Short mmCIF file of C-alpha atoms in Angstrom, two decimals:
data_model
loop_
_atom_site.label_atom_id
_atom_site.label_comp_id
_atom_site.label_asym_id
_atom_site.label_seq_id
_atom_site.Cartn_x
_atom_site.Cartn_y
_atom_site.Cartn_z
CA MET A 1 65.09 -46.50 -203.70
CA ALA A 2 65.19 -49.48 -201.41
CA ARG A 3 66.61 -52.75 -202.43
CA THR A 4 64.51 -56.06 -201.33
CA PHE A 5 66.20 -59.28 -200.72
CA SER A 6 65.05 -61.47 -203.57
CA ALA A 7 64.80 -65.14 -204.22
CA GLU A 8 67.74 -64.73 -206.15
CA ASP A 9 69.72 -63.33 -203.00
CA GLU A 10 68.43 -65.78 -200.92
CA GLU A 11 69.58 -68.61 -203.28
CA THR A 12 73.35 -66.75 -203.42
CA LEU A 13 73.41 -66.70 -199.57
CA ARG A 14 72.50 -70.43 -199.39
CA GLN A 15 75.15 -71.03 -202.04
CA LEU A 16 77.81 -68.97 -200.56
CA HIS A 17 77.01 -70.30 -196.92
CA ALA A 18 77.14 -73.92 -198.53
CA ASP A 19 80.86 -72.76 -199.90
CA GLY A 20 81.62 -72.05 -196.13
CA VAL A 21 82.12 -68.44 -196.75
CA SER A 22 81.86 -66.16 -194.06
CA ARG A 23 78.94 -64.29 -193.09
CA ASN A 24 80.97 -60.71 -193.39
CA GLU A 25 82.66 -62.12 -196.90
CA ILE A 26 78.99 -62.74 -197.76
CA ALA A 27 77.84 -59.40 -196.92
CA ARG A 28 80.45 -57.64 -198.82
CA GLN A 29 80.52 -59.72 -202.04
CA MET A 30 76.60 -59.35 -201.83
CA GLY A 31 76.41 -55.55 -200.92
CA TRP A 32 73.96 -56.22 -197.77
CA THR A 33 74.72 -55.33 -194.63
CA VAL A 34 75.92 -57.84 -191.73
CA GLY A 35 72.83 -57.35 -189.94
CA THR A 36 70.74 -57.97 -193.43
CA VAL A 37 72.61 -61.32 -194.15
CA THR A 38 72.45 -62.62 -190.69
CA SER A 39 68.54 -61.76 -190.37
CA HIS A 40 68.13 -63.78 -193.63
CA ALA A 41 70.47 -66.57 -192.94
CA LYS A 42 68.61 -67.35 -189.73
CA ARG A 43 65.36 -67.01 -191.72
CA LEU A 44 66.23 -69.44 -193.60
CA GLY A 45 67.77 -71.63 -190.79
CA LEU A 46 71.40 -70.97 -191.71
CA SER A 47 74.08 -70.57 -189.04
CA PHE A 48 77.65 -69.56 -189.40
CA ASP A 49 80.53 -71.00 -187.42
CA ARG A 50 81.40 -69.08 -184.68
CA SER A 51 84.63 -70.68 -183.46
CA ALA A 52 87.27 -68.45 -185.17
CA THR A 53 85.29 -65.35 -183.41
CA ARG A 54 85.34 -67.01 -180.05
CA ALA A 55 89.17 -67.96 -180.41
CA ALA A 56 89.89 -64.35 -181.31
CA VAL A 57 87.79 -62.96 -178.54
CA GLU A 58 89.77 -65.04 -176.05
CA ALA A 59 93.26 -64.30 -177.34
CA ARG A 60 92.06 -60.45 -177.16
CA GLN A 61 91.31 -61.32 -173.74
CA VAL A 62 94.90 -62.47 -172.93
CA ASP A 63 96.18 -59.59 -174.41
CA LEU A 64 94.29 -57.45 -172.43
CA THR A 65 94.97 -59.07 -169.46
CA ALA A 66 98.84 -58.86 -170.02
CA ARG A 67 98.36 -55.11 -170.73
CA ARG A 68 96.37 -54.82 -167.39
CA GLN A 69 98.92 -56.80 -165.61
CA ALA A 70 101.75 -54.41 -167.29
CA ASN A 71 100.07 -51.14 -166.12
CA ILE A 72 99.19 -52.40 -162.62
CA GLU A 73 102.92 -53.04 -162.40
CA GLY A 74 103.80 -49.48 -163.82
CA ALA A 75 101.54 -47.89 -161.60
CA TYR A 76 103.06 -49.34 -158.52
CA ASP A 77 106.23 -48.16 -159.65
CA LEU A 78 104.79 -44.99 -160.15
CA ALA A 79 103.33 -45.16 -156.44
CA ASP A 80 106.58 -45.77 -155.10
CA GLU A 81 108.44 -42.85 -157.05
CA ALA A 82 106.31 -40.48 -155.60
CA PRO A 83 106.73 -40.58 -151.91
CA GLU A 84 110.55 -40.78 -152.33
CA ARG A 85 110.46 -37.14 -154.50
CA ALA A 86 108.24 -35.74 -152.10
CA LEU A 87 110.14 -36.43 -148.91
CA THR A 88 113.84 -36.07 -150.17
CA ARG A 89 115.74 -32.92 -150.72
CA TYR A 90 114.85 -30.37 -153.49
CA GLU A 91 116.86 -27.94 -155.33
CA LEU A 92 114.63 -24.40 -155.75
CA THR A 93 116.01 -22.16 -158.10
CA VAL A 94 115.25 -18.31 -157.75
CA PHE A 95 115.98 -15.11 -159.10
CA ASP A 96 117.92 -12.50 -156.91
CA PRO A 97 116.97 -8.44 -157.43
CA LEU A 98 119.12 -8.38 -160.54
CA GLY A 99 117.46 -11.24 -162.52
CA ASN A 100 120.52 -13.69 -161.47
CA PRO A 101 119.44 -17.51 -160.92
CA VAL A 102 120.20 -18.72 -157.52
CA THR A 103 119.88 -22.13 -156.28
CA HIS A 104 118.89 -23.25 -152.81
CA THR A 105 118.67 -26.62 -151.68
CA VAL A 106 115.74 -27.14 -149.24
CA ARG A 107 114.63 -30.29 -147.24
CA ARG A 108 111.12 -30.61 -148.77
CA PRO A 109 109.67 -29.76 -151.74
CA PRO A 110 107.90 -26.43 -151.54
CA ALA A 111 104.01 -27.09 -150.36
CA ARG A 112 102.61 -27.14 -154.14
CA GLU A 113 104.98 -29.68 -155.47
CA PHE A 114 104.76 -31.98 -152.30
CA LYS A 115 101.09 -31.65 -152.82
CA ASP A 116 101.48 -33.28 -156.29
CA PHE A 117 103.68 -35.50 -155.51
CA THR A 118 101.22 -37.08 -152.83
CA GLN A 119 98.31 -36.85 -155.26
CA ALA A 120 100.05 -38.61 -157.69
CA PHE A 121 100.72 -41.39 -155.39
CA ALA A 122 97.26 -41.61 -154.34
CA SER A 123 96.10 -41.48 -157.98
CA ALA A 124 98.90 -44.25 -158.90
CA LEU A 125 97.54 -46.77 -156.41
CA ASN A 126 93.73 -46.12 -157.10
CA ALA A 127 94.71 -46.94 -160.71
CA ALA A 128 96.61 -50.32 -159.74
CA VAL A 129 93.46 -50.91 -157.47
CA LYS A 130 90.83 -50.80 -160.30
CA LEU A 131 93.21 -52.56 -162.27
CA GLU A 132 93.46 -55.39 -159.70
CA GLN A 133 89.72 -55.60 -158.90
CA VAL A 134 89.11 -56.26 -162.77
CA GLU A 135 92.01 -58.93 -162.70
CA THR A 136 90.53 -60.46 -159.53
CA GLY A 137 86.90 -59.65 -159.27
CA ASP A 138 86.87 -58.87 -155.62
CA ASP A 139 87.58 -55.81 -153.60
CA LYS A 140 90.54 -57.94 -151.57
CA SER A 141 93.10 -55.80 -152.82
CA LEU A 142 91.91 -52.65 -151.21
CA SER A 143 92.54 -53.89 -147.44
CA ALA A 144 96.51 -55.00 -148.60
CA ILE A 145 96.58 -51.08 -150.26
CA ASP A 146 95.05 -49.83 -146.87
CA ARG A 147 98.15 -51.37 -145.14
CA PHE A 148 100.72 -50.13 -147.86
CA LEU A 149 99.70 -46.85 -147.21
CA ASN A 150 99.43 -46.88 -143.24
CA LEU A 151 102.96 -48.08 -143.59
CA ALA A 152 104.25 -45.38 -146.38
CA MET A 153 102.43 -42.87 -144.16
CA GLY A 154 104.00 -44.04 -140.74
CA ASP A 155 101.05 -45.55 -138.97
CA PRO A 156 102.98 -47.41 -136.32
CA SER A 157 100.19 -49.85 -135.57
CA GLU A 158 101.22 -51.28 -139.33
CA LYS A 159 104.75 -52.24 -138.67
CA ASP A 160 103.63 -54.92 -136.10
CA GLY A 161 101.39 -56.72 -138.05
#
């Protein structure tokens, strides 16, 4: 059977509010949901101090900004590593007809591994760009990434600029 918010509940709400108890704590003590307490407090003309919540949200935003910066740096580190791995000598181990492993050094990785490295490069750069856009709120980082990609891929027109 559903309870109704009684005159006694209203008085308790007023008293707890006057004592400076938080909205969530009032809800816990009274056995009502936060939404119920909020709507009845509003109806009674009571408001709650939101400065602690505001401060917590601001602190969380600072933490998230720091994490995004660390992730941007990590994505660029991965992007720096991928072309190097794709363009360097690569050891391949195959098996001879008797099942013995034989290692060969080749100039570049096989096509599949080369493709994986270049996809990792593009994916890491894409992640970094998206994170930078969140940080800056604009698309200016794309032109810098385009220049970097052109340099990395050997576009000679980018070396002069």
